[in-house]
Amino acid sequence: MKRYTLILIAGLLIASCDSLIDVQPQSDISTETFFRTPAQIDQAILGAYGYLQTLYSGTDWNGAFVMLEMRSDNTTYQFNVDNRGALHAEQIDEFREQSENVVLQFFWQTSYQGIYQTNVILDRIESVNYGNNTALKDQHIGEAKFLRAFNYFNLVRLFGGVPLKLHEIKTPSEVYAEGRASVDEVYAQILSDVQDAVQKLPWTYPAEQAGRATKGAALMLLAEVHMTRQNFSEARAALEQIVSAGIYELLPDYAEVFNPASKNHPESIFEIQYSNNYEGEEADWIFQFAPFNSGCALMQGPCQGSRQYAWNIPTRDIIEAYEPGDLRKDVSIGWYEDPSNVQYDVAIGDSIPYVKKFAWPFNALNRTNENWPVYRYAETLLLLAEALNEEGRTAEAEPYLNAVRARAGLAPLTGLSQEEFRQAVWHEQRVELAFENKRWFQLLRTGRALDVMRAHGEQMRQISERMARENAYQIEPYRLLYPIPLREVILNNLEQNPGY
């Protein structure tokens, strides 16, 4: 897929610096001169994808992994007594965040920026002349609706009911939210958008456009929505369409799934595109995830003068979750060994674990080349196995689970009861998709977040005198939703989530 070109429309967001959707104009383009050709619509679509880049990578310590992975029992952070500037990310890990937390504000604001971009596209596209190329028009509508649904799906799971903005903002009065839509209303809109995207998107694109949302990506989003809503038969139907299409397959080598030299491979259904060929388009995962005291020891490229942030440090719990002989463990988790590490509470002996699956060679300081996987075929198979089991069809589910286990070098599981299979497939999802921003959502949709995280919190307080002293991980039911960012509560008069 070519470089994301951010096309933001100026002149529409009068007073937007105080609004729900705080988009700063990037050019002198206006709606009066833009959105006249399919090529311009395409540029705007690429801009909408660009917000996913921003959302997932963040700026040093507010990427999506903080709210989606560090929130769970999979990862934590290495406490740095000499750098206390990222306290808000630490608070999310320890369930101590409040509504003024800037990580929450960043996620909310960036998501709504992406939503706003798609709203403008969808409102303007009917006036654009596509000639006889209805397939391209359908593709553009499908991409915009997929991206809008994806952003709203993230928001509703993290915050509950949220403002439902579906049209272009043309006047200052339209900037402000009209309250929060209910959870059911948000899900109804998500389903409407994603179902239309399924109908309109193609299965594949030419190689130079790889990375755009496809019918497979829309079906995965549809299936995940149904799984979250406990609509297992509808989820199964969507997942079976992906399998029967015959387009996707498991790569033989788990490590190759994450190799930037193999981007958009046959296992990939949707991944967020990054490139170190363009300024501002690069990833930097190893710099964010390496222990802060590791220097250049873990780097596979230029690192002199670089800084490591030590986020997303694997917990003892995820390390112990891998079965003996699981080939995925050494691909996913690496170790920084140094005698001085014993002073850090995340160390095991003299070694600190780090997320290794996103650590690959690079050729420029702070600029790496890994995409971020959102949907892959392994997840399709595991969700299909789960859905079938929930329908009472456990024997039919076994081959899908065991296909993923076989690649990991593990023996097949057979003859399990429904409950035994349920636990097995949840475990398999955890280790197969570890550190890919899936765990917190999985805990929420399966109803296990409170029990799992309370047990995890107890373990963390036993490991860390600092966390015990600070009484971290005091997890009450209301904390299964994040607080609405304080800025939005004040400026848009939004009702705050209970407990905050």
Coordinates of C-alpha atoms in Angstrom, one line a residue:
M1 CA 0.0 0.0 0.0
K2 CA 1.4 3.4 -0.9
R3 CA 2.3 6.0 1.7
Y4 CA -0.5 7.3 3.9
T5 CA -1.1 10.8 2.7
L6 CA -3.1 12.7 5.4
I7 CA -5.7 14.9 3.8
L8 CA -7.4 17.0 6.4
I9 CA -10.0 19.5 5.3
A10 CA -9.4 23.1 6.6
G11 CA -12.0 25.6 7.4
L12 CA -14.5 23.2 8.8
L13 CA -13.5 23.1 12.4
I14 CA -14.0 26.6 13.6
A15 CA -13.3 26.6 17.4
S16 CA -12.3 22.9 17.1
C17 CA -9.5 23.3 19.6
D18 CA -12.2 23.1 22.2
S19 CA -14.2 20.4 20.6
L20 CA -14.9 16.7 20.7
I21 CA -12.8 16.2 17.5
D22 CA -9.7 18.3 17.7
V23 CA -8.3 18.2 14.2
Q24 CA -5.6 20.7 13.2
P25 CA -5.8 21.6 9.5
Q26 CA -2.7 20.5 7.6
S27 CA -3.2 22.4 4.3
D28 CA -5.2 25.1 2.6
I29 CA -7.4 22.5 0.9
S30 CA -11.1 23.1 1.5
T31 CA -14.3 21.1 0.8
E32 CA -15.0 23.6 -1.9
T33 CA -12.0 22.6 -3.9
F34 CA -11.5 19.0 -2.8
F35 CA -13.6 15.8 -3.1
R36 CA -14.3 16.3 -6.8
T37 CA -12.6 13.2 -8.2
P38 CA -12.2 9.6 -7.3
A39 CA -8.4 10.2 -6.9
Q40 CA -9.1 12.9 -4.3
I41 CA -11.5 10.5 -2.4
D42 CA -8.7 8.0 -2.5
Q43 CA -6.3 10.4 -0.9
A44 CA -8.7 11.1 1.8
I45 CA -9.2 7.4 2.4
L46 CA -5.5 7.0 2.9
G47 CA -5.6 9.8 5.4
A48 CA -8.2 7.9 7.4
Y49 CA -5.9 4.9 7.5
G50 CA -3.2 7.2 8.7
Y51 CA -5.0 7.8 11.9
L52 CA -4.7 4.1 12.7
Q53 CA -0.9 4.5 12.4
T54 CA -1.0 7.3 14.9
L55 CA -3.4 5.5 17.2
Y56 CA -1.4 2.3 17.4
S57 CA 2.1 3.8 17.6
G58 CA 1.4 6.8 19.7
T59 CA 4.2 9.2 20.7
D60 CA 6.7 7.3 22.9
W61 CA 4.3 6.2 25.6
N62 CA 0.6 6.6 24.6
G63 CA 0.2 4.0 21.9
A64 CA -2.8 1.7 21.8
F65 CA -0.7 -1.1 23.5
V66 CA -1.0 0.8 26.8
M67 CA -4.8 0.6 26.9
L68 CA -5.1 -2.8 25.2
E69 CA -2.2 -4.9 26.3
M70 CA -0.6 -3.3 29.4
R71 CA -4.1 -3.1 30.9
S72 CA -4.2 -6.9 30.9
D73 CA -2.2 -9.6 32.6
N74 CA 0.1 -10.0 29.6
T75 CA 2.4 -7.0 30.1
T76 CA 3.5 -4.3 32.5
Y77 CA 6.4 -1.7 32.5
Q78 CA 9.9 -1.3 33.9
F79 CA 9.7 1.4 36.6
N80 CA 12.2 4.1 36.0
V81 CA 12.9 6.2 39.1
D82 CA 14.8 8.8 37.0
N83 CA 12.0 9.4 34.5
R84 CA 8.6 10.1 35.9
G85 CA 7.2 11.9 32.9
A86 CA 5.0 9.0 31.7
L87 CA 3.0 8.4 34.9
H88 CA -0.3 8.3 33.1
A89 CA 0.7 5.1 31.2
E90 CA 1.8 3.5 34.4
Q91 CA -1.5 4.4 36.0
I92 CA -3.4 2.5 33.3
D93 CA -1.3 -0.6 33.9
E94 CA -2.0 -0.4 37.6
F95 CA -5.8 0.5 37.4
R96 CA -5.1 3.9 39.0
E97 CA -6.1 6.2 36.1
Q98 CA -8.5 9.1 36.4
S99 CA -10.4 11.0 33.8
E100 CA -7.6 13.6 33.3
N101 CA -5.3 10.8 32.0
V102 CA -3.7 12.0 28.7
V103 CA -3.4 8.5 27.3
L104 CA -7.1 8.2 27.4
Q105 CA -7.5 11.6 25.8
F106 CA -5.1 10.7 23.0
F107 CA -7.0 7.4 22.2
W108 CA -10.3 9.2 22.2
Q109 CA -9.2 12.2 20.2
T110 CA -7.3 10.2 17.6
S111 CA -10.2 7.8 17.1
Y112 CA -12.6 10.6 16.6
Q113 CA -10.2 12.2 14.1
G114 CA -10.4 9.0 12.1
I115 CA -14.2 8.9 12.4
Y116 CA -14.4 12.5 11.3
Q117 CA -12.3 11.8 8.2
T118 CA -14.6 9.0 7.2
N119 CA -17.7 11.0 7.8
V120 CA -16.6 13.7 5.4
I121 CA -15.8 11.1 2.8
L122 CA -19.2 9.4 3.1
D123 CA -21.1 12.6 3.0
R124 CA -19.2 13.9 0.0
I125 CA -18.8 10.8 -2.1
E126 CA -22.2 10.8 -3.8
S127 CA -21.4 14.1 -5.6
V128 CA -18.2 12.6 -7.1
N129 CA -18.4 11.3 -10.7
Y130 CA -17.0 7.8 -10.8
G131 CA -18.3 7.2 -14.4
N132 CA -18.9 3.5 -14.9
N133 CA -16.4 2.5 -12.2
T134 CA -19.0 1.6 -9.6
A135 CA -16.6 -1.0 -8.2
L136 CA -14.1 1.7 -7.1
K137 CA -16.9 3.8 -5.6
D138 CA -18.1 0.7 -3.7
Q139 CA -14.6 0.1 -2.5
H140 CA -14.2 3.6 -1.2
I141 CA -17.5 3.5 0.6
G142 CA -16.6 0.1 2.0
E143 CA -13.2 1.2 3.3
A144 CA -14.7 4.3 4.9
K145 CA -17.4 2.3 6.7
F146 CA -14.9 -0.3 7.8
L147 CA -12.7 2.3 9.3
R148 CA -15.5 4.1 11.0
A149 CA -16.9 0.8 12.4
F150 CA -13.4 -0.2 13.6
N151 CA -12.9 3.0 15.5
Y152 CA -16.4 2.9 17.1
F153 CA -15.9 -0.7 18.0
N154 CA -12.7 0.2 19.9
L155 CA -14.4 3.1 21.6
V156 CA -17.6 1.3 22.8
R157 CA -15.6 -1.6 24.3
L158 CA -13.3 0.8 26.2
F159 CA -15.7 3.6 27.2
G160 CA -19.2 2.2 26.9
G161 CA -21.7 4.5 25.1
V162 CA -20.0 7.3 23.3
P163 CA -21.1 10.3 21.1
L164 CA -22.3 8.9 17.7
K165 CA -21.1 11.4 15.1
L166 CA -22.0 10.2 11.6
H167 CA -21.8 13.3 9.4
E168 CA -19.5 16.0 8.3
I169 CA -19.1 19.0 10.7
K170 CA -20.0 22.2 8.8
T171 CA -20.7 24.7 11.5
P172 CA -19.2 25.5 14.9
S173 CA -22.4 24.3 16.6
E174 CA -22.1 20.9 15.1
V175 CA -18.7 20.4 16.7
Y176 CA -20.1 19.6 20.1
A177 CA -21.5 16.3 21.0
E178 CA -25.2 15.8 21.8
G179 CA -24.6 13.4 24.7
R180 CA -23.6 9.8 24.6
A181 CA -25.4 7.2 22.5
S182 CA -26.3 4.0 24.3
V183 CA -24.1 0.9 23.9
D184 CA -26.8 -0.7 21.8
E185 CA -27.1 2.3 19.5
V186 CA -23.3 2.3 18.9
Y187 CA -23.3 -1.4 18.1
A188 CA -26.3 -1.0 15.8
Q189 CA -24.3 1.6 13.8
I190 CA -21.2 -0.6 13.8
L191 CA -23.1 -3.5 12.4
S192 CA -24.7 -1.4 9.8
D193 CA -21.4 0.0 8.6
V194 CA -19.5 -3.3 8.7
Q195 CA -22.2 -5.3 7.0
D196 CA -22.2 -2.7 4.1
A197 CA -18.4 -2.9 4.0
V198 CA -18.6 -6.7 3.6
Q199 CA -20.9 -6.3 0.6
K200 CA -18.8 -3.6 -1.1
L201 CA -15.1 -4.5 -0.4
P202 CA -13.1 -6.8 -2.7
W203 CA -11.3 -9.9 -1.4
T204 CA -8.0 -8.8 -2.8
Y205 CA -6.1 -5.8 -4.3
P206 CA -3.2 -5.5 -6.7
A207 CA 0.1 -5.9 -4.9
E208 CA 0.9 -2.2 -4.8
Q209 CA -2.3 -1.6 -2.8
A210 CA -1.8 -4.3 -0.2
G211 CA -2.8 -3.2 3.2
R212 CA -6.2 -1.8 2.4
A213 CA -9.3 -3.2 4.1
T214 CA -10.7 -6.2 2.2
K215 CA -13.9 -8.3 2.4
G216 CA -11.9 -10.6 4.7
A217 CA -11.0 -7.8 7.1
A218 CA -14.6 -6.6 7.2
L219 CA -15.8 -10.2 7.9
M220 CA -13.2 -10.5 10.7
L221 CA -14.5 -7.2 12.2
L222 CA -18.1 -8.5 11.8
A223 CA -17.2 -11.8 13.5
E224 CA -15.4 -10.0 16.4
V225 CA -18.4 -7.8 17.0
H226 CA -20.7 -10.9 17.1
M227 CA -18.3 -12.7 19.4
T228 CA -18.3 -9.7 21.7
R229 CA -22.1 -9.6 21.7
Q230 CA -22.3 -13.4 22.3
N231 CA -23.9 -14.0 18.9
F232 CA -21.9 -17.1 18.2
S233 CA -23.9 -18.5 15.1
E234 CA -23.6 -15.1 13.3
A235 CA -19.9 -15.0 14.2
R236 CA -19.4 -18.5 12.9
A237 CA -21.1 -17.7 9.6
A238 CA -18.8 -14.7 9.0
L239 CA -15.7 -16.8 9.9
E240 CA -16.7 -19.7 7.7
Q241 CA -16.9 -17.3 4.7
I242 CA -13.2 -16.4 5.3
V243 CA -12.2 -20.0 5.5
S244 CA -14.2 -21.1 2.5
A245 CA -12.7 -18.2 0.4
G246 CA -9.5 -20.1 0.2
I247 CA -7.4 -16.9 0.2
Y248 CA -5.7 -17.1 3.5
E249 CA -3.4 -19.7 5.1
L250 CA -1.1 -20.2 8.1
L251 CA 2.5 -19.4 7.4
P252 CA 4.7 -22.5 8.2
D253 CA 7.0 -20.4 10.4
Y254 CA 5.4 -18.3 13.2
A255 CA 8.3 -15.9 13.2
E256 CA 7.7 -15.0 9.5
V257 CA 4.3 -13.6 10.5
F258 CA 6.0 -10.6 12.0
N259 CA 9.0 -10.3 9.6
P260 CA 8.8 -6.9 7.9
A261 CA 10.3 -8.6 4.8
S262 CA 7.1 -10.6 4.6
K263 CA 4.5 -7.9 5.0
N264 CA 0.9 -8.5 4.0
H265 CA 1.6 -12.2 3.6
P266 CA -1.1 -14.9 3.1
E267 CA -1.8 -15.2 6.8
S268 CA -2.4 -11.4 7.1
I269 CA -6.0 -10.3 6.8
F270 CA -5.5 -6.7 8.0
E271 CA -2.4 -5.0 9.3
I272 CA -1.6 -1.4 10.0
Q273 CA 1.1 -0.2 7.5
Y274 CA 4.3 1.3 8.6
S275 CA 7.4 2.1 6.5
N276 CA 10.8 3.4 7.3
N277 CA 11.1 4.7 3.7
Y278 CA 9.1 7.8 4.6
E279 CA 9.6 10.3 7.4
G280 CA 6.7 10.0 9.9
E281 CA 5.5 6.7 8.5
E282 CA 7.9 4.5 10.4
A283 CA 7.4 2.2 13.4
D284 CA 9.7 2.1 16.5
W285 CA 8.4 -0.8 18.5
I286 CA 11.8 -2.1 19.8
F287 CA 12.6 1.4 21.1
Q288 CA 9.3 1.5 23.0
F289 CA 9.5 -2.1 24.3
A290 CA 13.2 -2.7 25.1
P291 CA 14.3 -2.3 28.8
F292 CA 15.3 1.3 29.4
N293 CA 18.7 0.3 30.7
S294 CA 19.5 -2.0 27.7
G295 CA 21.2 0.6 25.5
C296 CA 22.1 -0.9 22.1
A297 CA 22.3 -4.5 23.4
L298 CA 19.0 -5.5 21.8
M299 CA 19.1 -3.3 18.7
Q300 CA 19.6 -4.6 15.2
G301 CA 20.4 -1.3 13.6
P302 CA 21.7 2.3 14.4
C303 CA 21.0 3.1 18.1
Q304 CA 23.7 5.6 19.2
G305 CA 21.9 8.3 21.3
S306 CA 18.6 6.4 21.2
R307 CA 16.2 6.0 24.1
Q308 CA 14.4 2.9 25.2
Y309 CA 11.0 3.2 27.1
A310 CA 10.5 -0.2 28.6
W311 CA 6.8 -0.5 27.9
N312 CA 4.9 -3.7 27.4
I313 CA 7.3 -5.8 29.5
P314 CA 6.0 -9.4 29.5
T315 CA 4.7 -10.5 32.9
R316 CA 5.6 -13.7 34.7
D317 CA 2.0 -14.9 34.1
I318 CA 2.3 -14.8 30.3
I319 CA 5.8 -16.3 30.4
E320 CA 4.5 -19.2 32.4
A321 CA 1.4 -19.6 30.1
Y322 CA 3.3 -21.2 27.3
E323 CA 3.3 -25.0 27.3
P324 CA 6.7 -26.8 27.2
G325 CA 7.9 -27.0 23.6
D326 CA 5.7 -24.1 22.3
L327 CA 7.8 -22.6 19.5
R328 CA 6.0 -19.3 19.8
K329 CA 7.6 -18.5 23.2
D330 CA 11.1 -17.7 22.0
V331 CA 9.7 -15.8 18.9
S332 CA 7.5 -13.7 21.1
I333 CA 9.7 -13.1 24.2
G334 CA 13.4 -12.2 24.4
W335 CA 15.6 -11.5 27.4
Y336 CA 18.0 -8.7 28.3
E337 CA 20.6 -10.2 30.6
D338 CA 22.8 -8.0 32.9
P339 CA 23.8 -8.4 36.6
S340 CA 22.4 -5.0 37.4
N341 CA 18.9 -6.1 36.4
V342 CA 18.3 -7.6 39.8
Q343 CA 17.3 -4.2 41.1
Y344 CA 14.2 -4.1 38.9
D345 CA 10.9 -5.7 39.9
V346 CA 10.2 -6.9 36.4
A347 CA 13.5 -8.9 36.3
I348 CA 13.7 -12.6 36.8
G349 CA 17.1 -13.1 38.3
D350 CA 19.5 -11.0 36.1
S351 CA 17.2 -11.0 33.1
I352 CA 14.4 -8.7 32.0
P353 CA 11.9 -10.0 29.4
Y354 CA 10.8 -7.9 26.4
V355 CA 8.5 -8.3 23.4
K356 CA 10.6 -9.8 20.8
K357 CA 8.2 -10.5 18.0
F358 CA 8.4 -6.9 16.8
A359 CA 12.2 -6.7 17.0
W360 CA 13.8 -6.9 13.6
P361 CA 16.8 -5.4 11.7
F362 CA 16.4 -1.7 10.8
N363 CA 18.7 0.8 9.1
A364 CA 17.8 4.2 10.6
L365 CA 17.8 5.5 14.1
N366 CA 14.3 5.3 15.7
R367 CA 12.8 4.1 12.4
T368 CA 11.8 0.5 12.1
N369 CA 9.7 -1.2 9.4
E370 CA 7.3 -3.6 11.1
N371 CA 3.6 -3.5 10.4
W372 CA 1.1 -4.1 13.3
P373 CA -1.1 -7.1 12.8
V374 CA -4.8 -6.5 13.5
Y375 CA -6.4 -9.6 12.0
R376 CA -4.7 -12.7 11.0
Y377 CA -5.9 -16.1 9.8
A378 CA -4.7 -17.8 13.0
E379 CA -7.2 -15.7 14.9
T380 CA -9.9 -16.6 12.3
L381 CA -9.4 -20.3 13.1
L382 CA -9.3 -19.8 16.8
L383 CA -12.5 -17.7 16.9
L384 CA -14.2 -20.2 14.6
A385 CA -13.2 -23.0 17.0
E386 CA -14.6 -21.0 19.9
A387 CA -17.9 -20.2 18.1
L388 CA -18.5 -23.8 17.2
N389 CA -17.8 -24.9 20.7
E390 CA -20.2 -22.4 22.1
E391 CA -22.8 -23.9 19.8
G392 CA -22.2 -27.3 21.2
R393 CA -20.2 -28.5 18.2
T394 CA -16.9 -29.3 20.0
A395 CA -15.8 -32.1 17.8
E396 CA -16.1 -29.9 14.7
A397 CA -14.1 -27.2 16.4
E398 CA -11.1 -29.3 17.2
P399 CA -9.4 -29.2 13.7
Y400 CA -9.3 -25.4 13.7
L401 CA -7.7 -25.3 17.2
N402 CA -5.2 -28.0 16.4
A403 CA -4.1 -26.4 13.1
V404 CA -2.8 -23.5 15.1
R405 CA -1.3 -25.7 17.8
A406 CA 0.5 -27.8 15.1
R407 CA 2.4 -24.9 13.8
A408 CA 3.5 -24.1 17.4
G409 CA 4.9 -27.7 17.6
L410 CA 2.2 -28.8 20.1
A411 CA 0.2 -32.0 20.2
P412 CA -3.4 -32.0 19.1
L413 CA -6.2 -31.8 21.7
T414 CA -9.0 -34.2 21.3
G415 CA -12.0 -35.6 23.3
L416 CA -12.4 -32.5 25.4
S417 CA -15.7 -31.5 27.1
Q418 CA -17.2 -28.2 26.1
E419 CA -15.8 -26.4 29.1
E420 CA -12.4 -28.0 28.7
F421 CA -12.3 -26.9 25.1
R422 CA -13.5 -23.4 26.0
Q423 CA -10.6 -23.0 28.4
A424 CA -8.2 -24.5 25.8
V425 CA -9.2 -22.2 23.0
W426 CA -9.1 -19.1 25.3
H427 CA -5.5 -20.1 26.3
E428 CA -4.5 -20.7 22.7
Q429 CA -5.8 -17.3 21.7
R430 CA -3.8 -15.7 24.5
V431 CA -0.4 -17.2 23.5
E432 CA -0.9 -17.1 19.7
L433 CA -1.9 -13.5 19.8
A434 CA 0.2 -12.3 22.7
F435 CA 1.3 -8.7 22.6
E436 CA -0.9 -7.9 19.6
N437 CA -3.4 -5.8 21.5
K438 CA -5.9 -8.6 21.9
R439 CA -5.8 -9.7 25.5
W440 CA -7.7 -7.0 27.3
F441 CA -10.6 -7.2 24.8
Q442 CA -10.6 -11.0 25.2
L443 CA -10.9 -10.8 28.9
L444 CA -13.7 -8.3 28.6
R445 CA -15.8 -10.3 26.1
T446 CA -15.4 -13.6 27.9
G447 CA -16.4 -12.1 31.3
R448 CA -13.2 -13.0 33.0
A449 CA -11.5 -9.6 33.4
L450 CA -12.3 -9.1 37.1
D451 CA -11.2 -12.5 38.3
V452 CA -8.1 -12.7 36.1
M453 CA -6.9 -9.2 36.8
R454 CA -7.5 -9.4 40.6
A455 CA -5.4 -12.6 40.7
H456 CA -2.8 -10.8 38.5
G457 CA -2.8 -7.8 40.8
E458 CA -2.2 -10.0 43.8
Q459 CA 0.8 -11.6 42.1
M460 CA 2.2 -8.2 41.0
R461 CA 2.0 -6.9 44.6
Q462 CA 3.8 -10.0 45.9
I463 CA 6.5 -9.5 43.3
S464 CA 6.9 -5.7 43.7
E465 CA 7.4 -4.0 47.1
R466 CA 6.7 -0.7 45.3
M467 CA 3.3 -1.9 43.9
A468 CA 2.4 -3.3 47.3
R469 CA 3.3 0.0 49.0
E470 CA 1.3 2.0 46.5
N471 CA -1.6 -0.5 46.8
A472 CA -1.7 -0.9 43.0
Y473 CA -4.3 -3.1 41.1
Q474 CA -7.3 -2.3 43.3
I475 CA -9.8 -3.5 40.7
E476 CA -13.4 -2.8 41.1
P477 CA -16.1 -3.6 38.5
Y478 CA -16.5 0.0 37.3
R479 CA -12.9 -0.1 36.1
L480 CA -13.8 -2.5 33.3
L481 CA -14.7 0.7 31.5
Y482 CA -12.2 3.6 31.2
P483 CA -13.4 7.0 32.4
I484 CA -14.6 9.4 29.7
P485 CA -11.7 11.9 29.3
L486 CA -12.2 14.9 31.5
R487 CA -11.8 17.3 28.6
E488 CA -14.8 15.8 26.8
V489 CA -16.9 15.7 30.0
I490 CA -16.4 19.5 30.5
L491 CA -16.5 20.7 26.9
N492 CA -19.3 18.4 25.7
N493 CA -21.2 18.0 29.0
L494 CA -20.9 14.2 28.8
E495 CA -22.0 12.0 31.6
Q496 CA -19.0 10.4 33.3
N497 CA -18.9 6.6 33.7
P498 CA -19.8 5.5 37.2
G499 CA -17.0 5.3 39.8
Y500 CA -14.8 8.1 38.4

